[in-house]
Coordinates of C-alpha atoms in Angstrom, one line a residue:
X1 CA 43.8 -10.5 26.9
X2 CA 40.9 -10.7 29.0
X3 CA 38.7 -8.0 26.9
X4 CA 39.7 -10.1 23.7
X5 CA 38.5 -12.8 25.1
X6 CA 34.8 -11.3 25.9
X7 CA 34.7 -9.7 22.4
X8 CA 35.6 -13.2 20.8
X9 CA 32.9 -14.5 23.5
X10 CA 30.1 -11.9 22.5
X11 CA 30.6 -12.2 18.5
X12 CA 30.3 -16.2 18.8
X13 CA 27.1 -15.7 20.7
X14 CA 25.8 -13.5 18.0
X15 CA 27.1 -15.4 15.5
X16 CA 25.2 -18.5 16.8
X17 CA 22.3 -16.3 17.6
X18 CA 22.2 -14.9 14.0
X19 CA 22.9 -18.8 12.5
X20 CA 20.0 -20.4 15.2
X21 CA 17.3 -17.7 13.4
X22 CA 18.3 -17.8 10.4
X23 CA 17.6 -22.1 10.0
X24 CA 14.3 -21.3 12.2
X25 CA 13.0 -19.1 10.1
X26 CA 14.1 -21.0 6.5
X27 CA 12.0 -24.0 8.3
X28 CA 9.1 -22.3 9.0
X29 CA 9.0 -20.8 5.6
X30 CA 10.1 -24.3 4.5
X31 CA 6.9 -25.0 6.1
X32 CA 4.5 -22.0 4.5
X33 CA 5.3 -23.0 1.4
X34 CA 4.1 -27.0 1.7
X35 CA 0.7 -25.9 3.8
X36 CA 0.1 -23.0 1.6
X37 CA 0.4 -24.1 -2.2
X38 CA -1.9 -21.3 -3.6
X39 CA 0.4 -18.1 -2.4
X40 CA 3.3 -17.2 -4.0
X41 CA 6.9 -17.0 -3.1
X42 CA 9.0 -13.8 -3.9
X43 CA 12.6 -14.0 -4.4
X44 CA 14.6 -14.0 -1.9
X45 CA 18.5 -13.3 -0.8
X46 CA 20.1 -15.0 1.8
X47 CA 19.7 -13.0 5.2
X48 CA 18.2 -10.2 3.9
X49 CA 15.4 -12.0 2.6
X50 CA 13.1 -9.2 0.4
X51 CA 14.6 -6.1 2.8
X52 CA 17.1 -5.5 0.2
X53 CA 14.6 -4.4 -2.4
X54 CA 13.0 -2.0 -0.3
X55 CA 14.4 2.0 -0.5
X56 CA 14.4 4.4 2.0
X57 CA 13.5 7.2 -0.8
X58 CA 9.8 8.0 0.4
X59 CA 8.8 8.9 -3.7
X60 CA 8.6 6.0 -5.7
X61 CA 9.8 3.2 -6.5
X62 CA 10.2 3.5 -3.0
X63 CA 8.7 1.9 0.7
X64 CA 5.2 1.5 -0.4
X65 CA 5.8 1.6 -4.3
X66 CA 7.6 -1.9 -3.2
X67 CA 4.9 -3.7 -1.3
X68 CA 2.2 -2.7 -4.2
X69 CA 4.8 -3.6 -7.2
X70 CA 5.2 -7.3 -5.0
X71 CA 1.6 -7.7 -6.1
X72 CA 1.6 -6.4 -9.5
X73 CA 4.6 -9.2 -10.2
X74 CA 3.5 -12.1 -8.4
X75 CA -0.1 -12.2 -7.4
X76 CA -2.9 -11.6 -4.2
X77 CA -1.5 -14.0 -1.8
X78 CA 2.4 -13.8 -0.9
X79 CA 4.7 -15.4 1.3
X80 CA 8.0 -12.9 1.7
X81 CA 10.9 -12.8 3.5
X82 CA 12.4 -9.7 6.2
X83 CA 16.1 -9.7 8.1
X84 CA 17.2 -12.8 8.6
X85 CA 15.0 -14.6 6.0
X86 CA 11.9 -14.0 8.9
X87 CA 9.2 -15.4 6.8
X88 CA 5.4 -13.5 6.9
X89 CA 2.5 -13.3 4.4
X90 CA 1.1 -10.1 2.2
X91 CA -2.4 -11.0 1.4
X92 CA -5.1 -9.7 -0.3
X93 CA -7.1 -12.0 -1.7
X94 CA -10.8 -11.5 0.2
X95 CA -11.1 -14.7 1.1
X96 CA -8.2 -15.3 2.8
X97 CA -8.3 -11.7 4.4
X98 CA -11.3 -12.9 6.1
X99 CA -10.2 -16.1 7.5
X100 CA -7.4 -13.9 9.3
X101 CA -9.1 -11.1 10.6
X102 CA -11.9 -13.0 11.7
X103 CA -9.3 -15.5 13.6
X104 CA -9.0 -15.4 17.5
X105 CA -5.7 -16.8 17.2
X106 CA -3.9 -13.6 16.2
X107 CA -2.8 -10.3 17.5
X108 CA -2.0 -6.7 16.0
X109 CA 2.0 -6.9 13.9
X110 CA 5.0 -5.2 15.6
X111 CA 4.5 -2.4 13.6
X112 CA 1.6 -1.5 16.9
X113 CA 4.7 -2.1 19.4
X114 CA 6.2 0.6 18.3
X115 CA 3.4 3.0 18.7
X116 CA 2.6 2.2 22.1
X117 CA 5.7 4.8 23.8
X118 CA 3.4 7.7 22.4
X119 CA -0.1 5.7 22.5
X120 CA 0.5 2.8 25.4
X121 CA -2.3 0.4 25.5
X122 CA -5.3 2.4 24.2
X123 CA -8.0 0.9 21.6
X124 CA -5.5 0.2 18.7
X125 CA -3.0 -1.4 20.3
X126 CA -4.1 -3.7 23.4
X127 CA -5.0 -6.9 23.5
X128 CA -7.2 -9.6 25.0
X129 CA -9.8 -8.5 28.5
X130 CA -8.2 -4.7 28.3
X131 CA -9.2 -4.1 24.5
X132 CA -12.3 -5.7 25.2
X133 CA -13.8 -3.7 28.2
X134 CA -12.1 -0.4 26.3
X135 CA -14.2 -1.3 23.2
X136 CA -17.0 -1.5 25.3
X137 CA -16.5 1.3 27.0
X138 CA -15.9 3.8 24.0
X139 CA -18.2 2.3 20.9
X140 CA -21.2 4.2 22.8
X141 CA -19.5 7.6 22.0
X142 CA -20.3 6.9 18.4
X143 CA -24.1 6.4 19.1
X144 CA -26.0 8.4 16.7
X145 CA -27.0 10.7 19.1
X146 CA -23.7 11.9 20.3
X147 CA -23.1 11.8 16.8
X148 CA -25.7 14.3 16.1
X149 CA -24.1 16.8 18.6
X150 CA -21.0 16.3 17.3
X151 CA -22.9 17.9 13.8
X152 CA -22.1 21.7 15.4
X153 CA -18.3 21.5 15.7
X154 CA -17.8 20.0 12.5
X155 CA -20.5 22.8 10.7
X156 CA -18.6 25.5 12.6
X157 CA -14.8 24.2 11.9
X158 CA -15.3 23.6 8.5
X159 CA -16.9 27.0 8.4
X160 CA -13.8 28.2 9.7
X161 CA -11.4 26.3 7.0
X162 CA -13.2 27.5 3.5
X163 CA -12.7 30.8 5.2
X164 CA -8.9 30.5 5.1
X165 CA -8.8 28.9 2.0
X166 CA -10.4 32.0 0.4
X167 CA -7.0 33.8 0.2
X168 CA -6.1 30.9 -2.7
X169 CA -8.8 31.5 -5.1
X170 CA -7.7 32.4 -8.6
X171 CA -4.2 32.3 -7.4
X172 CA -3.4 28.8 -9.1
X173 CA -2.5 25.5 -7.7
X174 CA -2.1 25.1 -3.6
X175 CA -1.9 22.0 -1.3
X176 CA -5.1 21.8 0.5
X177 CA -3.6 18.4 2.4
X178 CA -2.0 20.9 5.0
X179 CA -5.6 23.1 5.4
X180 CA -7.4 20.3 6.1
X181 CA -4.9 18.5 8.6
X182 CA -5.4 21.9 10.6
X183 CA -8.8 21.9 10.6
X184 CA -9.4 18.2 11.2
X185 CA -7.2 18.5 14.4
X186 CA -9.3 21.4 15.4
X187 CA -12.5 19.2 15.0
X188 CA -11.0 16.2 16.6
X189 CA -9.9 18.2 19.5
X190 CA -13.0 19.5 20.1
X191 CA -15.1 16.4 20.3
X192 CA -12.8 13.9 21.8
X193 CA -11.3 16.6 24.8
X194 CA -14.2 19.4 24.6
X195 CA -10.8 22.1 24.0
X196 CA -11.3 24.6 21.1
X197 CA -7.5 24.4 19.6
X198 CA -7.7 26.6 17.2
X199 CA -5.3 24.9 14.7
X200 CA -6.5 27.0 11.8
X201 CA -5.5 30.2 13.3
X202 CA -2.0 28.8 14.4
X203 CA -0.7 26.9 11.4
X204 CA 2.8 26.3 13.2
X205 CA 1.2 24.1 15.9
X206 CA 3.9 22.0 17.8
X207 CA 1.1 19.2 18.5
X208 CA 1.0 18.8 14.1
X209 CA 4.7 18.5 14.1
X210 CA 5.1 16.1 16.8
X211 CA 2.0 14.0 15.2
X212 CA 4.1 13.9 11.7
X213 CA 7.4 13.0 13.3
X214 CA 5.7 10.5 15.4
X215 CA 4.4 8.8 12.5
X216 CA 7.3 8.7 10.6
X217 CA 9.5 7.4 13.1
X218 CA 6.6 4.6 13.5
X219 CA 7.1 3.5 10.1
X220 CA 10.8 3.5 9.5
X221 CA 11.4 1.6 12.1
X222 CA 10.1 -1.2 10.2
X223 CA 12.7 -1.1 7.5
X224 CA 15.9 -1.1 10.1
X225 CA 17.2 -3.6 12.3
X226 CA 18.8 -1.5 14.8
X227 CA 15.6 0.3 15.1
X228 CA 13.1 -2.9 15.8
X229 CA 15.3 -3.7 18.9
X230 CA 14.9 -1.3 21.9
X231 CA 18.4 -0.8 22.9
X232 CA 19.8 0.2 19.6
X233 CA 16.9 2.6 19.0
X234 CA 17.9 4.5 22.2
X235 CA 20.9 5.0 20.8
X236 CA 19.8 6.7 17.7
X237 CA 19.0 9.9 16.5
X238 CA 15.5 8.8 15.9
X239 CA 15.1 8.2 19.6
X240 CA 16.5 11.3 20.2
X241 CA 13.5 12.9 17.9
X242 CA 10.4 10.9 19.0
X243 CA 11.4 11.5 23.0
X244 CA 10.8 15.2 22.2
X245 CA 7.6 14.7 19.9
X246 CA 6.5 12.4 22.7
X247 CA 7.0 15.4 25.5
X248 CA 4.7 17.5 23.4
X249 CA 1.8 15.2 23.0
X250 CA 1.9 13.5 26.4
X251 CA 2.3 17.1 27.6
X252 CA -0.8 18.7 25.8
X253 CA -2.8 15.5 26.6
X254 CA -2.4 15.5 30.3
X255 CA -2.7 19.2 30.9
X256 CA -6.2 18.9 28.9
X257 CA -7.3 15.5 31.2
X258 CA -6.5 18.2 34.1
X259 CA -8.4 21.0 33.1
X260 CA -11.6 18.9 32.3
X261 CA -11.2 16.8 35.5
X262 CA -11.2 20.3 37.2
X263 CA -13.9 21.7 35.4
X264 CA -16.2 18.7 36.3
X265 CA -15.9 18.7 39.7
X266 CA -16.6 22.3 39.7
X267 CA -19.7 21.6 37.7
X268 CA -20.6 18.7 40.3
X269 CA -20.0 21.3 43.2
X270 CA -22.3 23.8 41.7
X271 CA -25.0 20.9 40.8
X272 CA -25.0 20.0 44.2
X273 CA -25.6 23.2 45.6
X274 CA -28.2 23.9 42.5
X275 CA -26.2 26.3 40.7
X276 CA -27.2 27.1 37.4
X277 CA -24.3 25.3 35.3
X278 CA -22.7 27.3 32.7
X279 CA -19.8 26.5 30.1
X280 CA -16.5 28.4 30.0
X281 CA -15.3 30.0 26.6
X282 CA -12.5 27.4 26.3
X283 CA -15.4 24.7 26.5
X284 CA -18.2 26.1 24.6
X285 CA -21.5 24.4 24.2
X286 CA -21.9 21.4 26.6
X287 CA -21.4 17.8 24.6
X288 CA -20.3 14.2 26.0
X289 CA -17.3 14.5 24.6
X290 CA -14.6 11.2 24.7
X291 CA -13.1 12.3 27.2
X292 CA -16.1 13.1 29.3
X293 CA -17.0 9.5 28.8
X294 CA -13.9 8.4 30.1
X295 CA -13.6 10.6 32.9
X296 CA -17.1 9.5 34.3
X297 CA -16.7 5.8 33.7
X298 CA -15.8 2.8 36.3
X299 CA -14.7 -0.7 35.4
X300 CA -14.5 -3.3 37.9
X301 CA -15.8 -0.6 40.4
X302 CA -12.8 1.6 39.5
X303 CA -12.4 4.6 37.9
X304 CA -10.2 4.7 34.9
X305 CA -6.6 6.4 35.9
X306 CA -5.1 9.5 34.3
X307 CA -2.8 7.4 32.5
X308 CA -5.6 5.3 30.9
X309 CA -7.8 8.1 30.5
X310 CA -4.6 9.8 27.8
X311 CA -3.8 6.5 26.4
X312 CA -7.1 6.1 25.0
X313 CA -7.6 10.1 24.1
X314 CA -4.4 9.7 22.6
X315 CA -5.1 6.9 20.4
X316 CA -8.3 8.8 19.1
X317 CA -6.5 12.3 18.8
X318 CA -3.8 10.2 16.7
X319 CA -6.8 7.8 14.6
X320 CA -9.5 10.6 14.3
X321 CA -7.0 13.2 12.7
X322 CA -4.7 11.8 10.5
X323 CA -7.1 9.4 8.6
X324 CA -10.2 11.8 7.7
X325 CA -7.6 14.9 6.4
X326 CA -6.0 12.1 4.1
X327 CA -9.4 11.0 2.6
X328 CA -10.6 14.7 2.7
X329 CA -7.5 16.0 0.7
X330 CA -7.7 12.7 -2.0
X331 CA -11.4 13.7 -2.4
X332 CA -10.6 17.2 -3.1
X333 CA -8.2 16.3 -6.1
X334 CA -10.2 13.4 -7.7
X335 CA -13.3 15.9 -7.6
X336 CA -10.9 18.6 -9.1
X337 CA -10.1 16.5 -12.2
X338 CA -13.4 14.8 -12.5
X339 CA -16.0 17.9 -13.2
X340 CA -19.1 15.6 -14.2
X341 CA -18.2 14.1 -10.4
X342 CA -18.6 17.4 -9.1
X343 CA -21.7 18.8 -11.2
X344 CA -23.6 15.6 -10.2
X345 CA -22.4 16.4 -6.5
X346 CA -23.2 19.7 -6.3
X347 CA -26.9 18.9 -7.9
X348 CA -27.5 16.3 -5.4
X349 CA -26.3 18.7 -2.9
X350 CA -28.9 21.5 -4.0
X351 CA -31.6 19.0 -4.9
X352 CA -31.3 17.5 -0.9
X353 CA -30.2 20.7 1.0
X354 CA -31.4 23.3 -0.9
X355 CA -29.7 26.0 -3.4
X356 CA -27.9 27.8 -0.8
X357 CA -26.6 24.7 1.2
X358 CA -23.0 26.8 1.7
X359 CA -24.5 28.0 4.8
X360 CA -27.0 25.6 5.9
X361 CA -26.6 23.3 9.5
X362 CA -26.1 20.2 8.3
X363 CA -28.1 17.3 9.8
X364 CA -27.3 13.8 10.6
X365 CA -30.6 12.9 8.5
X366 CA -29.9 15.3 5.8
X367 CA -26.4 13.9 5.6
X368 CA -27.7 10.2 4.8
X369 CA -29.7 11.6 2.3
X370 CA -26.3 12.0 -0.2
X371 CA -25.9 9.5 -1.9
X372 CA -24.1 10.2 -4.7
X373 CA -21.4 11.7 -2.0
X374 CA -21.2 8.6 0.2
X375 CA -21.1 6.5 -3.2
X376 CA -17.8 9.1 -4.4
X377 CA -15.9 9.0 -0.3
X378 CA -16.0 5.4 -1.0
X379 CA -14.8 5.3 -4.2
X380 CA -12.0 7.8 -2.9
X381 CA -11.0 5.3 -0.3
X382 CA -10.9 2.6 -2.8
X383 CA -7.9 4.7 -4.9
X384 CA -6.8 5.9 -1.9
X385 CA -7.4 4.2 1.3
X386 CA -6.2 6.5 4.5
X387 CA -4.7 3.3 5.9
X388 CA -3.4 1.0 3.3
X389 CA -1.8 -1.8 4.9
X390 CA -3.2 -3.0 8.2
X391 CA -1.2 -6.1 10.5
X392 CA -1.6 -9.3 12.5
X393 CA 0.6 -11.7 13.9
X394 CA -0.5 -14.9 14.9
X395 CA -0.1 -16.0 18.6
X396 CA -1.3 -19.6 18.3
X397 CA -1.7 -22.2 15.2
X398 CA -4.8 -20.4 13.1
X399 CA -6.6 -21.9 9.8
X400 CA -6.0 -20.3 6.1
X401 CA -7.5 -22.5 3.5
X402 CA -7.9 -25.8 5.8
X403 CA -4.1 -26.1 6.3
X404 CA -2.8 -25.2 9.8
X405 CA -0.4 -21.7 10.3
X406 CA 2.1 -21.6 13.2
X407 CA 2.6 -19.4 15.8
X408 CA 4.5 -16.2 15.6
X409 CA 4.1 -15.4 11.5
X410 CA 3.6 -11.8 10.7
X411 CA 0.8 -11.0 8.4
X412 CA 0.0 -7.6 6.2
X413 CA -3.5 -7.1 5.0
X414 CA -2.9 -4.7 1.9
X415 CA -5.5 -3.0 1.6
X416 CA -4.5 -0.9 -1.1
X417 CA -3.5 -3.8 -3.3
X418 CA -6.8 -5.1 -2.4
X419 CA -8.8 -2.2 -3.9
X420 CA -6.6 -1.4 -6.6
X421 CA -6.8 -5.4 -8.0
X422 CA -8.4 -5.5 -11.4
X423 CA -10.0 -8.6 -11.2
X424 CA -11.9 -7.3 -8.6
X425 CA -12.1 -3.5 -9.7
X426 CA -11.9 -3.5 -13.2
X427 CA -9.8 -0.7 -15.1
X428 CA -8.6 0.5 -11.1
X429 CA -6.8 3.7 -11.9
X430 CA -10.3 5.1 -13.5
X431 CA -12.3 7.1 -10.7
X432 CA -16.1 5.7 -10.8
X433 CA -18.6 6.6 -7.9
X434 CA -21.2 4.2 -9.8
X435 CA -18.7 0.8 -8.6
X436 CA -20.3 1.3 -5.0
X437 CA -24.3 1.9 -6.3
X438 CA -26.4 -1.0 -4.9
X439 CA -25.8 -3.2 -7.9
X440 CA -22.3 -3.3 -8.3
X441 CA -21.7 -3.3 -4.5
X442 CA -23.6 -6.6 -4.3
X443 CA -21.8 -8.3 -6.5
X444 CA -18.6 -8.0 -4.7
X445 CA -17.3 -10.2 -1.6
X446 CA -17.6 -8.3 1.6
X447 CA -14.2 -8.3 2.7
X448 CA -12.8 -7.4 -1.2
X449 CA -13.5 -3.5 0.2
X450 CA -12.1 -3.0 3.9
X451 CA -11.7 0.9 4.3
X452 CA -12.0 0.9 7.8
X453 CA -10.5 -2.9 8.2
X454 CA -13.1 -5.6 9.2
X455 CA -13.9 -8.3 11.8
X456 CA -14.0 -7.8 16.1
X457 CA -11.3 -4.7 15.6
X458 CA -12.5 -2.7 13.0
X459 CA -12.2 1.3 12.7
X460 CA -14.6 1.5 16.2
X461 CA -15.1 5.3 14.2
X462 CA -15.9 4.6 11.2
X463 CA -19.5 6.4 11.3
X464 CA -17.6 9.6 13.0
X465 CA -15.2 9.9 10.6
X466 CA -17.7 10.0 7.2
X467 CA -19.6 12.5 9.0
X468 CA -17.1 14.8 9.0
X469 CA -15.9 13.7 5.3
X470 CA -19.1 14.2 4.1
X471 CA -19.8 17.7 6.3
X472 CA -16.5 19.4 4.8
X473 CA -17.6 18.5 1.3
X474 CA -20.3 19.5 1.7
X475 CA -19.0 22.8 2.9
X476 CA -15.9 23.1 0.8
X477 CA -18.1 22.3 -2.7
X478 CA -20.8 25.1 -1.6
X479 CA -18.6 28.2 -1.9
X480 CA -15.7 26.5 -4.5
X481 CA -15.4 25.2 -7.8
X482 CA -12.5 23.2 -7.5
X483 CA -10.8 22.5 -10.6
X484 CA -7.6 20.5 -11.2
X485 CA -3.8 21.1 -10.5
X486 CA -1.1 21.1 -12.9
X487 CA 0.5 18.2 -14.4
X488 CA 3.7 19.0 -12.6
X489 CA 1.9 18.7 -9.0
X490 CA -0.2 15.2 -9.4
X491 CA -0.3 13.2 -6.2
X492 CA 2.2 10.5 -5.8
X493 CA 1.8 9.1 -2.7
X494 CA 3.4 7.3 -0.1
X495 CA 2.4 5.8 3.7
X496 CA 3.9 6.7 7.1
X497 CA 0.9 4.6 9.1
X498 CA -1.4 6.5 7.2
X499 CA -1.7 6.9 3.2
X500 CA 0.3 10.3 2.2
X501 CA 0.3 12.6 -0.5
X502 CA 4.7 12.9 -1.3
X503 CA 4.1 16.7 -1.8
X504 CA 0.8 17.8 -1.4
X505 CA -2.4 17.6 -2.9
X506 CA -2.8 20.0 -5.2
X507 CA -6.3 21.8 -6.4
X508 CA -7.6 25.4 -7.6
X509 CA -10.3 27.0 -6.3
X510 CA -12.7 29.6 -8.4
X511 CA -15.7 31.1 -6.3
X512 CA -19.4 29.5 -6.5

């Protein structure tokens, strides 16, 4: 009798539980809709809000397919419903994206709770005085002049990647995505730890693996209430997946803190007793690395603890890698299909570098010189931005349009609505280097084009990352023509936390 009793007890509690969110969240959205008469409401079902149009089927019509077609149908600015009927905004209008990123009322969406098992509190996902001193702390690893030093791993990586590549020429159509995710873990790993990987030369790395399931897991949780609350996740398989991914990467990262930790107070040792200071193989060439930076650092009179120290070589292991091999691999295949693209590209590259740039050292300086490449990466991240949706939740009242927000409202930025809006790029689907020339970049509001987000928290990396877009072009279009893939294996895509190709992407390679 008594158990019956409890059971009875616990489902009334959720039942009221369940009924008391439900006529919250209806007033709240009750509320969007008054203060907010220029966004549109979607449809909506009772309790499940929009959730019930969304599919677990990663190819389309399916997670992302969803959020883009919401846009299609109604317009920039939406207010939608989740579980529950929790109301939250899709926006991508640029005026209104830049009242809310530029807000100090507003904090990073759940979607950045649920990285922080594998990624804790580093750069993306902290908040308040901690994100600011690590903000501080970390933008002068992108100076210029580290930059410059950073020119030798990505010459010699990417070196190392049109090499293996070589085996695919005249062979037909392969997917280049999983080539250059090897590569730009290799190049990552060397200039954020100072630890050769070698990636390239072990294809079946468990640190790739446990990135992809990481990121998947990351993303589905979104789409399932059992997974957004902690004790059901525990419970489920997923769980299950992510604390072994999780072992891997924590693993790798600490033993690598270790090493370096060692190897510096080794070097300090020898300076001390004037030792000539010489690098081990594993090391190679001497550069301030991230995690140098971080290892050397004090705040508040304090050196930074292991655990800090991985958190934020984490984060940049996980942003650095994932992001640049998605733009690299969308650049190959628009470049593939468009061959005036890549004759103008290759005579800029010739014209600026010289005819047999395949094997020249490419220079910071020389790099800025390309133009016509910066002006196609961009317009590669405009069809395909490497994050596509980016979000905030506001933590106190904030101001959209004059007309005052509440607390506790999720918000996605969609930046790949935002890029692909006709009204703002005209005929979107057509692949046009010449939209970013001076001119036609002018024209456009700042915040319409957000590849690397915008406001106090954008991409800290931005500079790092074109770099080494533009260095394995560079590389890649000096010993290959690339030419296009079959019909059967265009891209469709899809987005774990970065944009994805469903497949692969798909090229074929001929010699220079």
């Amino acid at each position: 009798m008594v158990p019956l009793l409890m059971l009875i007890s616990l489902l009334a509690s959720a039942l009221i539980w369940v009924l008391s969110a439900l006529v919250k969240n209806l007033l709240v959205y009750r509320e969007l809709q008054r203060k907010l008469p220029n966004f549109v409401s979607t449809p909506t079902v009772l309790l499940l809000g929009n959730s019930h149009l969304f599919k677990k089927d990663p190819t389309p019509p399916g997670i992302f397919a969803t959020f883009t077609q919401f846009h299609r149908i109604y317009g920039n600015d939406l207010i939608v419903q989740g579980l529950l009927n929790q109301p939250a905004l899709q926006i991508t209008s640029a005026s209104v994206v830049e009242q809310v990123l530029q807000a100090r009322t507003i904090k990073k969406s759940i979607i950045y709770e649920f990285m922080r098992p594998w990624l804790n509190e580093g750069l993306i996902t902290s908040l308040g005085k901690k994100w600011a001193q690590r903000r501080k702390i970390i933008t002068p690893a992108f100076h210029f002049k580290i930059l410059e030093e950073f020119l030798a791993i990505f010459n010699e990586r990417t070196e190392v990647f049109v090499d293996k590549i070589k085996d695919q020429v005249g062979k037909g159509d392969f997917n280049i995505y999983e080539h250059v995710t090897l590569c730009t873990l290799d190049i990552i790993s060397e200039s954020a730890m100072g630890v050769k990987l070698n990636a390239q030369d072990d294809p079946n790395s468990s640190y790739v693996q446990a990135v992809k399931e990481m990121s998947e897991i990351i993303f589905q949780r979104l789409f399932s209430l059992l997974r957004t609350h902690k004790l059901f996740f525990q419970m489920s398989e997923a769980a299950q997946r992510q604390r072994a991914a999780l072992k891997v990467l924590h693993k790798f990262t600490d033993s690598v803190i270790l090493q370096r930790k060692d190897q510096l107070d080794d070097e300090q040792a020898r300076q001390e007793s004037k030792q000539k200071l010489e690098e081990t193989d594993i090391y190679g060439k001497r550069k301030m690395t991230l995690l140098e930076l971080l290892l050397n650092v004090s705040v508040e009179g304090h050196h930074l603890s292991n655990s800090d120290i991985r958190e934020e070589v984490d984060t940049f292991m996980f942003a650095g890698h994932d992001t640049t091999t998605s733009c690299i691999s969308f650049s190959a295949y628009h470049i593939a299909r468009h061959p005036e693209v890549q004759q103008k590209l290759y005579d800029e590259m010739v014209q600026v570098i010289g005819k047999d740039f395949k094997n020249a050292e490419l220079s910071y300086s020389t790099l800025q010189e390309l133009k016509y490449l910066e002006m196609t990466i961009k317009e590669v991240l405009r069809i395909h931005p490497s994050v596509p949706i980016i979000g905030r939740k506001t933590t106190g009242d904030m101001r959209i349009d004059g007309e005052t927000v509440p607390a506790g409202v999720d918000i996605a930025v969609l930046i790949y609505a935002m890029h692909n809006n006709p009204e703002v790029f005209p005929e979107p689907e057509k692949f046009d280097p010449e939209r970013f020339n001076e001119e036609n970049s002018a024209k456009r509001h700042p915040y319409s084009y957000i590849p690397f987000s915008a406001g106090p928290r954008n991409c800290v990396g931005q500079k790092y990352a074109l770099l080494e877009i533009k260095v394995t072009l560079v590389k890649l279009l000096g010993h290959y023509r690339l030419l296009p893939c079959e019909p059967e294996n265009e891209v469709k895509v899809k987005s774990d936390i970065t944009l994805r190709p469903v497949n692969g992407t798909f090229v074929k390679i001929v010699p220079r």
